Coordinates of C-alpha atoms and ligand atoms in Angstrom, one line a residue:
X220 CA 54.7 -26.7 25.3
X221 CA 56.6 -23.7 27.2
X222 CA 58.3 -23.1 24.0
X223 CA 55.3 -22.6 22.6
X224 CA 54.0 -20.8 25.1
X225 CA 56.7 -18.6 25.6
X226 CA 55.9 -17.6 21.5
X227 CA 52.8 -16.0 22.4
X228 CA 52.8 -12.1 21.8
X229 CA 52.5 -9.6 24.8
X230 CA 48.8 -7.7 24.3
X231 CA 50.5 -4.3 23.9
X232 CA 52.5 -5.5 21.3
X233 CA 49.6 -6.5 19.1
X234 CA 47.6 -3.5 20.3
X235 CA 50.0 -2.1 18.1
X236 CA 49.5 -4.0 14.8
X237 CA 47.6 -2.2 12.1
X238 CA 44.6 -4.6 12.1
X239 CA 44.3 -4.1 15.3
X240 CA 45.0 -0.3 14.8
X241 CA 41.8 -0.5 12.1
X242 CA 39.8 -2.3 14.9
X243 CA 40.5 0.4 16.9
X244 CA 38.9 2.8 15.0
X245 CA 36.0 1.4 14.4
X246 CA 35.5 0.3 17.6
X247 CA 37.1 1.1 21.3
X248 CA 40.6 0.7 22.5
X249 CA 38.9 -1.0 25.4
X250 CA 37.1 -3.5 23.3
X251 CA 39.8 -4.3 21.0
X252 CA 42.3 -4.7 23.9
X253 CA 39.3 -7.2 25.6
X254 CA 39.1 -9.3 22.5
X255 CA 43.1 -9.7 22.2
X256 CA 43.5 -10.8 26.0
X257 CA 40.3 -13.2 25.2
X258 CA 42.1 -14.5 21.9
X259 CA 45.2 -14.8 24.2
X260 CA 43.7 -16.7 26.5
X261 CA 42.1 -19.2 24.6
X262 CA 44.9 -20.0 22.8
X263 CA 46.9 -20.2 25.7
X264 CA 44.3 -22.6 27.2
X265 CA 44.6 -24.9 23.5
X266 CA 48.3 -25.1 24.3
X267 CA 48.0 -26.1 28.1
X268 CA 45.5 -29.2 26.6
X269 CA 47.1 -30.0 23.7
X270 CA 44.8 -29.4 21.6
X271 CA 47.2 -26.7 19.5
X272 CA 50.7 -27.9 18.6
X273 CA 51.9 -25.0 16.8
X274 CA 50.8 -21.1 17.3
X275 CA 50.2 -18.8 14.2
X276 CA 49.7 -15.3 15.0
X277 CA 48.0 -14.9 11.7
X278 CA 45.2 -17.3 13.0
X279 CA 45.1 -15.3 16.4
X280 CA 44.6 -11.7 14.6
X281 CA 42.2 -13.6 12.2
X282 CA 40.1 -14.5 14.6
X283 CA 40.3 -11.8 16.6
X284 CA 39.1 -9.8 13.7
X285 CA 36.2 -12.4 12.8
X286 CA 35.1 -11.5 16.2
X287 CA 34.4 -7.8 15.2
X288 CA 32.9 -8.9 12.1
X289 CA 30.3 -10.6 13.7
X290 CA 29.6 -8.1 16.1
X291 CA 28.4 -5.5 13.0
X292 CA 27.1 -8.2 10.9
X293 CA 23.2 -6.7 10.9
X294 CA 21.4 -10.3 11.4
X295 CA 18.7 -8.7 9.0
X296 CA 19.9 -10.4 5.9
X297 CA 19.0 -10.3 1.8
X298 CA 18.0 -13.5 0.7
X299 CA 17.3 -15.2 -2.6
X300 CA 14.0 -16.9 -2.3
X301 CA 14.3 -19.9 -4.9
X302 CA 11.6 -22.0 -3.1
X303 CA 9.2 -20.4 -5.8
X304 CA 6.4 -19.6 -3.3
X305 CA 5.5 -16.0 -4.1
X306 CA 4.7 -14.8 -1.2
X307 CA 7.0 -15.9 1.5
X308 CA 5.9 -15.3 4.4
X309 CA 9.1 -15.9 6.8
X310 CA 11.1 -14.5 3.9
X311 CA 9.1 -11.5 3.7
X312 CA 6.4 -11.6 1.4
X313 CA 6.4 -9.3 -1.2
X314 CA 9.3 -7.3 -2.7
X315 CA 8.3 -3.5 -3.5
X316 CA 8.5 -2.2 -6.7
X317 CA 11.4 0.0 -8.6
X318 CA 8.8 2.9 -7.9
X319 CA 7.4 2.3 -4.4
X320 CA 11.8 1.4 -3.0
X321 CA 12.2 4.8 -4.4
X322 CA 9.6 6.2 -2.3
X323 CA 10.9 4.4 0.5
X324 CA 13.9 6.1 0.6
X325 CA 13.0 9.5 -0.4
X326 CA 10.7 9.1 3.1
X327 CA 13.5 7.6 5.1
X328 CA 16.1 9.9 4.0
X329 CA 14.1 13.4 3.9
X330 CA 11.6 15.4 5.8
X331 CA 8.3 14.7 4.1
X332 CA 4.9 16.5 4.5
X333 CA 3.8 13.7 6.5
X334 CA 1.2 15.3 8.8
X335 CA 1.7 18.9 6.9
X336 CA -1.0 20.5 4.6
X337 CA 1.7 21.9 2.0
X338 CA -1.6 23.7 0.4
X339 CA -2.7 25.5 3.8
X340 CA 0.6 25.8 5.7
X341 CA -0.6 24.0 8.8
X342 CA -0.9 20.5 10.5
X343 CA -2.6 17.8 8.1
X344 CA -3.3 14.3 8.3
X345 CA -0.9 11.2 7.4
X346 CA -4.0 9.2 6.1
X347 CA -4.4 11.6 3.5
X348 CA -1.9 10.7 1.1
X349 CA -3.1 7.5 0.2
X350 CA -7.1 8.1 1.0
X351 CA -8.0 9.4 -2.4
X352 CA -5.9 6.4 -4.3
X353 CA -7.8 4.1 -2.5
X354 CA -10.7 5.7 -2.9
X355 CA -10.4 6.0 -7.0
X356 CA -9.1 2.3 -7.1
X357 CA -12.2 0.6 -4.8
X358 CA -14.6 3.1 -5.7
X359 CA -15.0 3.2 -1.4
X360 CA -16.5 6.2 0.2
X361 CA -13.3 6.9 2.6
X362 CA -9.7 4.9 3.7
X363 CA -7.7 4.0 6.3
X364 CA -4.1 2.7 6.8
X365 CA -2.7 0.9 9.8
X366 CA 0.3 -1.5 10.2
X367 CA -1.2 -4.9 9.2
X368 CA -4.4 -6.5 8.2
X369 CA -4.7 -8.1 12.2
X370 CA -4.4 -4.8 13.2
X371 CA -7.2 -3.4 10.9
X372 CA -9.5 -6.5 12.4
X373 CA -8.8 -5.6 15.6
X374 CA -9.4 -1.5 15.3
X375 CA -12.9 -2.1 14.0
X376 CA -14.1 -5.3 15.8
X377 CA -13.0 -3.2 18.9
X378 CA -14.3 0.2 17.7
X379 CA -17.5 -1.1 16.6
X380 CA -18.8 -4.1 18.1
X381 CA -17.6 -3.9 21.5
X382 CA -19.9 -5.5 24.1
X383 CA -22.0 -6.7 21.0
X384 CA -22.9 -9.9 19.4
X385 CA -20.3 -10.5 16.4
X386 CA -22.2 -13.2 14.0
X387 CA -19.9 -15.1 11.8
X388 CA -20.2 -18.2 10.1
X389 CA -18.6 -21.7 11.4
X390 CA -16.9 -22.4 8.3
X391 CA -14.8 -18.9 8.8
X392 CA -13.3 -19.4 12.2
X393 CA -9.8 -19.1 10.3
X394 CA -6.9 -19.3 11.8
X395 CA -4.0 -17.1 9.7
X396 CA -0.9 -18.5 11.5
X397 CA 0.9 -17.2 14.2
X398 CA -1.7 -17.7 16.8
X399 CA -3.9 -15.0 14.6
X400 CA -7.3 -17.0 15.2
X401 CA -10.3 -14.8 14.5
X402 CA -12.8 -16.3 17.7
X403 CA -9.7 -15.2 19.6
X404 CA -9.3 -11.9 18.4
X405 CA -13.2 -11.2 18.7
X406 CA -13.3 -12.0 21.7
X407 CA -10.1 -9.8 22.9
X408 CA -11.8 -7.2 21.3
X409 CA -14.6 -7.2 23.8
X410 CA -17.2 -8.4 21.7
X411 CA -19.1 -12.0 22.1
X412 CA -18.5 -14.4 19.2
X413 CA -22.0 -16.1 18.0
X414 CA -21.4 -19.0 15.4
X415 CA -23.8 -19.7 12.4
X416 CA -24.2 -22.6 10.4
X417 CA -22.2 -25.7 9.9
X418 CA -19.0 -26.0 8.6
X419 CA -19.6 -26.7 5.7
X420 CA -23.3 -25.4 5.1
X421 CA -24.4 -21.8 6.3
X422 CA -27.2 -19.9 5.2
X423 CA -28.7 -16.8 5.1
X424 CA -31.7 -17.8 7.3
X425 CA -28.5 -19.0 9.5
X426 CA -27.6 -15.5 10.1
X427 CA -31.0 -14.3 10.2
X428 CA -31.9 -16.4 13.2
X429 CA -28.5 -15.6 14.9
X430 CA -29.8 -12.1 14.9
X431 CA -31.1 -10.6 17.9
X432 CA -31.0 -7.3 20.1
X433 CA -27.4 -7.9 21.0
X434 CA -26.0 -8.6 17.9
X435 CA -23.7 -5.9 16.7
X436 CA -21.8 -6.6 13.5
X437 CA -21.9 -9.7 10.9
X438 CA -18.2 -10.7 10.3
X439 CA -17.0 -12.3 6.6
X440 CA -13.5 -13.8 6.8
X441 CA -12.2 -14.8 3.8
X442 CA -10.6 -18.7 4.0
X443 CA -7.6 -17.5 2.9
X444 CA -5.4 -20.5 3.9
X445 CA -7.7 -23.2 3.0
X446 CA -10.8 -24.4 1.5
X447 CA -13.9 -26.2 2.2
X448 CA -14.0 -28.4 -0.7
X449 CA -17.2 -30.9 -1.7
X450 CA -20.6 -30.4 -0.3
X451 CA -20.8 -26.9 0.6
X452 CA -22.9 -23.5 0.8
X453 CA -22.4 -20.2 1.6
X454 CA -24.8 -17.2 1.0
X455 CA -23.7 -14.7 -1.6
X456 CA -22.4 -11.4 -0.5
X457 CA -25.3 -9.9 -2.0
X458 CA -27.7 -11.6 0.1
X459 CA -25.8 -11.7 3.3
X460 CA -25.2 -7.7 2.9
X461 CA -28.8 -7.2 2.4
X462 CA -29.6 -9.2 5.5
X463 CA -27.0 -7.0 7.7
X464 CA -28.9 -4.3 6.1
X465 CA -32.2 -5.3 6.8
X466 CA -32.0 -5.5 10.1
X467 CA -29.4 -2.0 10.6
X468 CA -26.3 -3.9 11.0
X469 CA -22.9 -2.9 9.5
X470 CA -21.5 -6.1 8.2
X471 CA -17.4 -6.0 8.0
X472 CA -15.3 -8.4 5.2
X473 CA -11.9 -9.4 6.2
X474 CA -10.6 -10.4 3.0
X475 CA -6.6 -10.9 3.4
X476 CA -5.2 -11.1 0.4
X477 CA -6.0 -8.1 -1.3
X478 CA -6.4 -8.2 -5.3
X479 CA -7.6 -5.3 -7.3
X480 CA -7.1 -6.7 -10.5
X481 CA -9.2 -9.9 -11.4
X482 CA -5.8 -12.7 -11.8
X483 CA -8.6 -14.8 -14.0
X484 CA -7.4 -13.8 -17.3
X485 CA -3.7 -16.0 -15.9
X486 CA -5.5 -19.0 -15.4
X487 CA -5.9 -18.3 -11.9
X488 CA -9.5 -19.3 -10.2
X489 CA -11.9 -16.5 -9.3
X490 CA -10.8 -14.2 -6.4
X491 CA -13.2 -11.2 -5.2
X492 CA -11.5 -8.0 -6.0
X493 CA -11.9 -5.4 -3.2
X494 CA -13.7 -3.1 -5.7
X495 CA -16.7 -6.1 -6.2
X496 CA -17.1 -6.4 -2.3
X497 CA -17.4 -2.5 -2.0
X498 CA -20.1 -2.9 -5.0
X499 CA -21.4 -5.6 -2.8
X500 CA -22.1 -2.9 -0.2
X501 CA -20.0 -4.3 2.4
X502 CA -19.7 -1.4 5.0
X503 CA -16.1 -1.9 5.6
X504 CA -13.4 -4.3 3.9
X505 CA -9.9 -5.3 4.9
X506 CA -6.8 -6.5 3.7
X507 CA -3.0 -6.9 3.6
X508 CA -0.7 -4.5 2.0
X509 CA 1.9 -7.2 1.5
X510 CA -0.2 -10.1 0.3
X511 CA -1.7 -10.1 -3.8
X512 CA -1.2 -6.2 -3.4
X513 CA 2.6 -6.2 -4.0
X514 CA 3.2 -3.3 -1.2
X515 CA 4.8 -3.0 1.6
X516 CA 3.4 -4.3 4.9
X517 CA -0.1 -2.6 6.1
X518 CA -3.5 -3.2 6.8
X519 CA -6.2 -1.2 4.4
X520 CA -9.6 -0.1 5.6
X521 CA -11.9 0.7 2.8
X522 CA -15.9 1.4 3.2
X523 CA -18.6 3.5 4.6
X524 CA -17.2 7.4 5.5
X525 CA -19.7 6.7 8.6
X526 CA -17.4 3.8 9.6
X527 CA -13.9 5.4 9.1
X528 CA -15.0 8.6 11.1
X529 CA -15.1 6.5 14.2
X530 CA -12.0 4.6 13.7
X531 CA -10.4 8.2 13.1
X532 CA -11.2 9.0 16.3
X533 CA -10.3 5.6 18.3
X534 CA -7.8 6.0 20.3
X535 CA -6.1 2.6 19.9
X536 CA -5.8 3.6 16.2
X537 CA -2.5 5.7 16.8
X538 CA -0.9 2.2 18.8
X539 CA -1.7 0.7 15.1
X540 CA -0.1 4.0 13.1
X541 CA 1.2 3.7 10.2
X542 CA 5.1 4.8 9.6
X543 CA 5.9 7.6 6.6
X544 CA 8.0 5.3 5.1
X545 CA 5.0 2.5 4.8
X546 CA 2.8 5.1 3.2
X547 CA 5.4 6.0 0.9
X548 CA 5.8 2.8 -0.6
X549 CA 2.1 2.5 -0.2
X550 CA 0.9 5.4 -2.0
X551 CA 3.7 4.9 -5.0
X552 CA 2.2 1.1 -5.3
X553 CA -1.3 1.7 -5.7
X554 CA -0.7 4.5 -8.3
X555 CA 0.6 1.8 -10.3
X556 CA -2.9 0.1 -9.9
X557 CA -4.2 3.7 -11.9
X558 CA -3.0 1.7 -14.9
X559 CA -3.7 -2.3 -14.6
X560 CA -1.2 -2.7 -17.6
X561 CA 1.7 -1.2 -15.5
X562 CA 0.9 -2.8 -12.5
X563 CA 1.1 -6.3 -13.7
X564 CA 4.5 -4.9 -15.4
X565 CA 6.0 -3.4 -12.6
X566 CA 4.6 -5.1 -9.3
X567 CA 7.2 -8.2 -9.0
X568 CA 4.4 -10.3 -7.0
X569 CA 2.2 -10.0 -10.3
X570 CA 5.0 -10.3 -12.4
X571 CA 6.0 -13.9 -10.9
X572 CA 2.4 -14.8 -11.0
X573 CA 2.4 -14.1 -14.2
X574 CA 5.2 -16.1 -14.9
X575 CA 4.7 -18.7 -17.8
X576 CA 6.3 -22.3 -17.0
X577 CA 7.8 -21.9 -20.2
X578 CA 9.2 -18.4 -19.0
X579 CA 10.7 -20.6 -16.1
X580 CA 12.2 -23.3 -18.0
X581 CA 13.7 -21.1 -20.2
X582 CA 15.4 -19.5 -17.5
X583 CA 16.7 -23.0 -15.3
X584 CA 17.8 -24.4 -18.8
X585 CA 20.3 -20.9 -18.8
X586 CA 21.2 -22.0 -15.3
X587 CA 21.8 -25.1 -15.4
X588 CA 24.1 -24.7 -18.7
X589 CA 25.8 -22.2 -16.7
X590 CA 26.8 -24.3 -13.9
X591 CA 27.7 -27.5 -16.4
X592 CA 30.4 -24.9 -18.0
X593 CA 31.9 -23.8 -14.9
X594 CA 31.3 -26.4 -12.3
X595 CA 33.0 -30.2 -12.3
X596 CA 30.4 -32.8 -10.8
X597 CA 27.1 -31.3 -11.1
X598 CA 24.0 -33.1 -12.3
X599 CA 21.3 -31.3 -13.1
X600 CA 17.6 -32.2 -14.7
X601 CA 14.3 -30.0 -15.2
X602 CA 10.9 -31.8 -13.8
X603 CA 7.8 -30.2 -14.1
X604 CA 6.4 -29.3 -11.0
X605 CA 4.3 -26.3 -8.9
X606 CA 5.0 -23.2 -7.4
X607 CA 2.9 -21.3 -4.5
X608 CA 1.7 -18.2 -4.5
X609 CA 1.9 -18.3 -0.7
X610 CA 0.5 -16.2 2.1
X611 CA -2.5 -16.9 2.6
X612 CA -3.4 -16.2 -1.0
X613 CA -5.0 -19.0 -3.6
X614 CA -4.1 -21.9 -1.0
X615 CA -4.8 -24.6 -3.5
X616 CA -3.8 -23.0 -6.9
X617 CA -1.1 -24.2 -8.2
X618 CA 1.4 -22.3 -10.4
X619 CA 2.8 -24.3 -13.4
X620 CA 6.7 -24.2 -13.1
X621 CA 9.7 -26.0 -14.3
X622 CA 12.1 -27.1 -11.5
X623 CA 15.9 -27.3 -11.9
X624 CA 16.9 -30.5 -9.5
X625 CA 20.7 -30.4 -8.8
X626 CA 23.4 -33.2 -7.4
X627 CA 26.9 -32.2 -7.0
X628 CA 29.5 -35.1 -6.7
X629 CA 30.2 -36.2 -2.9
X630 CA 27.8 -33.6 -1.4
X631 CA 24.2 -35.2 0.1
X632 CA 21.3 -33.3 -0.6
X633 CA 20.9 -31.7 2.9
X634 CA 24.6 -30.8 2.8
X635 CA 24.0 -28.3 0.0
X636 CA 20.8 -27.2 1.1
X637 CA 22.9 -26.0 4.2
X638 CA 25.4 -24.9 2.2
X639 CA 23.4 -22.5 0.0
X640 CA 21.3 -21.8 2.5
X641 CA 24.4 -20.1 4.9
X642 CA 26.5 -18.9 1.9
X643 CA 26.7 -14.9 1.6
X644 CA 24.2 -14.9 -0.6
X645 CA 21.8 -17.3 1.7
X646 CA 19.9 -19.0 -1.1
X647 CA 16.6 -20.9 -0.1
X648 CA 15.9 -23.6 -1.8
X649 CA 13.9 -27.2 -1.0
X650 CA 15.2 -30.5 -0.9
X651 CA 12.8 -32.7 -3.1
X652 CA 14.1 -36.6 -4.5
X653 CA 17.5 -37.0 -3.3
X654 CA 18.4 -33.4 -4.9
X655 CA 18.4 -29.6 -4.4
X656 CA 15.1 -27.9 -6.3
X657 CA 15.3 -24.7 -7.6
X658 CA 12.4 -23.1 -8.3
X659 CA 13.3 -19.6 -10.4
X660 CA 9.9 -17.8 -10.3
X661 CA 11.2 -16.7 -7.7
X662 CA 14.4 -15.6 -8.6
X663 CA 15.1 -12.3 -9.3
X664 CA 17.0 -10.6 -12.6
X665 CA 20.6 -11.3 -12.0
X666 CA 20.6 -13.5 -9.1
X667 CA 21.2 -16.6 -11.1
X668 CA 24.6 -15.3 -11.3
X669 CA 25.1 -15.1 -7.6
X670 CA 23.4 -18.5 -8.1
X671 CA 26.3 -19.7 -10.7
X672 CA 29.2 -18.5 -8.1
X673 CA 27.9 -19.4 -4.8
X674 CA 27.7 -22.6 -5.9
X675 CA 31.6 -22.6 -7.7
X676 CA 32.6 -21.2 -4.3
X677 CA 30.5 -24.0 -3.0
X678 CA 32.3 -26.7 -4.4
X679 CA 35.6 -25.3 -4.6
X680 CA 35.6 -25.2 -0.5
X681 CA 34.7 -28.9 -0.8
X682 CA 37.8 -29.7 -2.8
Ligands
LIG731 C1 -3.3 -12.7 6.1 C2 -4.6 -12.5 6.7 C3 -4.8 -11.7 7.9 C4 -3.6 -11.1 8.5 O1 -3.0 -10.1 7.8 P1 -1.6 -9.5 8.1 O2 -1.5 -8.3 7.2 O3 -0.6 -10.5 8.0 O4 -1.7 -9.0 9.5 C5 -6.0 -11.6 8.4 N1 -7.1 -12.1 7.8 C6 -7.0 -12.8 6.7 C7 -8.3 -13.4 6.1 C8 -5.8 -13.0 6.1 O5 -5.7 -13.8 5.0

């Protein structure tokens, strides 16, 4: 033990090593010189229990090093989302496309004319950039951008009904996840929550006896995450607009997901595009940026120009700002929307949508040939099964897809869900019948490479 010990390098001495030299650059003499006596220390404190038997300075300046690695390792990682739900929420939702990541980074990178009228030389607005998009794709009167689609709930329940009566019906009391639950927001918006109907059954002479002096606002919210299935009713938007109307009340659709192209013609069920519920004469509608859209994250405000003005001038709206480089991606992923054709081409959430089963089979047959040719011990098998489209959208669609299952030789299925899941490339999968499911709608152009190696890197640590 004092032999060993006595082998243990003074810290100067190692302070001088190159690695640690590179360390040093990167980071502080002080620091590097803290991690060394820490290293020391430990090791040190392995030989006095026994637990170490011989000392290897390579494994001391390895880990030393690991050390730093971790400290600039941004914990903000890429993933590869082979779960084939869509719209991922906790991985993201939707990726942008080619044209709107461009736009990200010219915003990021350069000054922009963010607030500057280029035309007139002077301050401008940072609403105007995507307000006439908007306008052309919904055919609304006026637009408005904030961070999220909570955030646009809460600027015009608290802008507009405040200290009102909000009617809505019982079968929308939604709650969108994360504690989002729409009684709640009402009521931290100020304004008094007044249920209609039954959960199942509301009509419009539901609403119309709801309505009295106090009322302020009727409220639509879309069941995004779920559906009343069975014995049901619900007036039409039609009716229920002309009702709000009739009786001078703005009526206000929170409709989440987002579409502005009708999905029917992909076998998908009928969805309300946002351009039927301004011809329905709702007086404002709102919705995600990063749902059905294929944007970034953002919550759009369509509607009455009456309506807008006074969110304009709310003060809480700049706490819900927008930042340049969420407009930017914005604005270049609705002008894809100017041609429908385009946008289903580019816009990856509406190109994995889109996404035939056969499409996906085709590609987990190339995978899992792939991994037969380079990888001993797997087992894989194709099973017909479902993907999601996820957040909040279509909550009981289901997406035709082929599923690769794999087994690899002396690894349980959990193992190598783990495995993949903290590889470099962090793949997601699901563990489904004793195997690892890949679902590769999902899976983006190239990434069933990454698939191929991670895995060959996978089982060669095993072995
Ligand atoms: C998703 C959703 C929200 C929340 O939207 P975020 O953009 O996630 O803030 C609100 N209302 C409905 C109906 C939704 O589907």
């Amino acid at each position: 033990m004092k032999k060993l010990l006595a082998q243990l390098p003074a810290v100067d001495s190692l302070l001088k090593r190159e690695e640690m030299q590179v360390l040093i650059e990167r980071f502080t003499h002080q620091e590097v010189k803290r991690a060394i006596k820490e290293g020391l220390d430990e090791t040190r404190q392995a030989i006095l229990s026994g637990q170490v038997t011989n000392f290897s300075l390579e494994d001391l300046l390895g880990q030393i090093k690991q050390a730093f690695d971790q400290l600039i390792e941004p914990t903000l990682k890429a993933t590869i989302n082979a779960t084939g739900t869509v719209l991922h929420t906790n991985l993201g939702r939707a990726i942008l496309a080619d044209e709107a990541k461009e736009a990200v980074q010219m915003a990021a990178s350069q000054y922009t004319n963010l607030e500057y009228d280029l035309k007139a030389g002077h301050r401008g607005t940072r609403y105007q950039h995507v307000q006439d998009l908007l306008k052309e794709l919904t055919g609304a009167e006026d637009a408005l951008i904030v961070n999220n689609n909570a955030a646009a709930v809460l600027l015009y329940m608290t802008a507009l009904t405040k200290g009102k009566e909000v009617l809505i019906s019982r079968g929308e009391l939604v709650e969108i996840g994360g504690s989002f639950r729409i009684p709640d927001v009402i009521e931290s918006c100020g304004a008094i929550l007044r249920e209609v109907g039954a959960t199942n059954k509301v009509k419009v002479a539901d609403y119309q006896r709801g309505i009295n002096e106090e009322t302020g606002a009727i409220l639509r919210v879309h069941t995004s995450n779920y559906r009343v299935l069975g014995f049901t009713e619900s007036p039409s938007d039609k009716d229920l607009v002309a009702l709000a109307h009739e009786n001078d009340l703005p009526i206000f659709n929170d409709l989440g997901s987002g579409l502005l192209i009708d999905l029917q013609p992909l076998g998908l069920s009928y969805e309300p595009t946002i351009k039927e519920l301004i011809q329905a004469d709702y007086d404002l509608v709102s919705f995600s940026g990063d749902k059905l859209l294929g944007g970034p994250q953002a919550g759009v405000i369509v509607g009455k120009k009456k309506y807008i003005d006074e969110l304009k001038k709310f003060p809480l709206l700049r706490a819900l700002r927008t930042d340049k480089v969420t407009l930017a991606g914005l604005e270049a992923t609705l002008h894809l929307y100017r041609d429908p054709k385009k946008a289903m081409q580019r816009i990856p959430t509406l190109q994995m949508i889109a996404k035939t089963k056969e499409e996906v089979k085709h590609q987990a047959e190339k995978l899992g040939q792939a991994l037969s040719k380079h990888i001993k011990g797997v087992e894989w098998e194709l099973l017909e099964g479902s993907s999601q489209v996820g957040g909040g959208a279509y909550p009981i669609e289901k997406l035709p897809t082929c599923l690769l299952l794999l087994r690899i030789e002396g690894m349980s299925e959990d193992e190598l869900e783990k495995a993949l899941r903290l590889s470099e490339a962090h793949i997601i999968t699901r563990v489904m019948d004793g195997a690892v499911c890949f679902d590769l709608r999902t899976v983006l152009k190239g990434q069933d490479q990454v698939i191929v190696e991670t895995l060959l890197h996978i089982v060669e640590g095993k072995n």
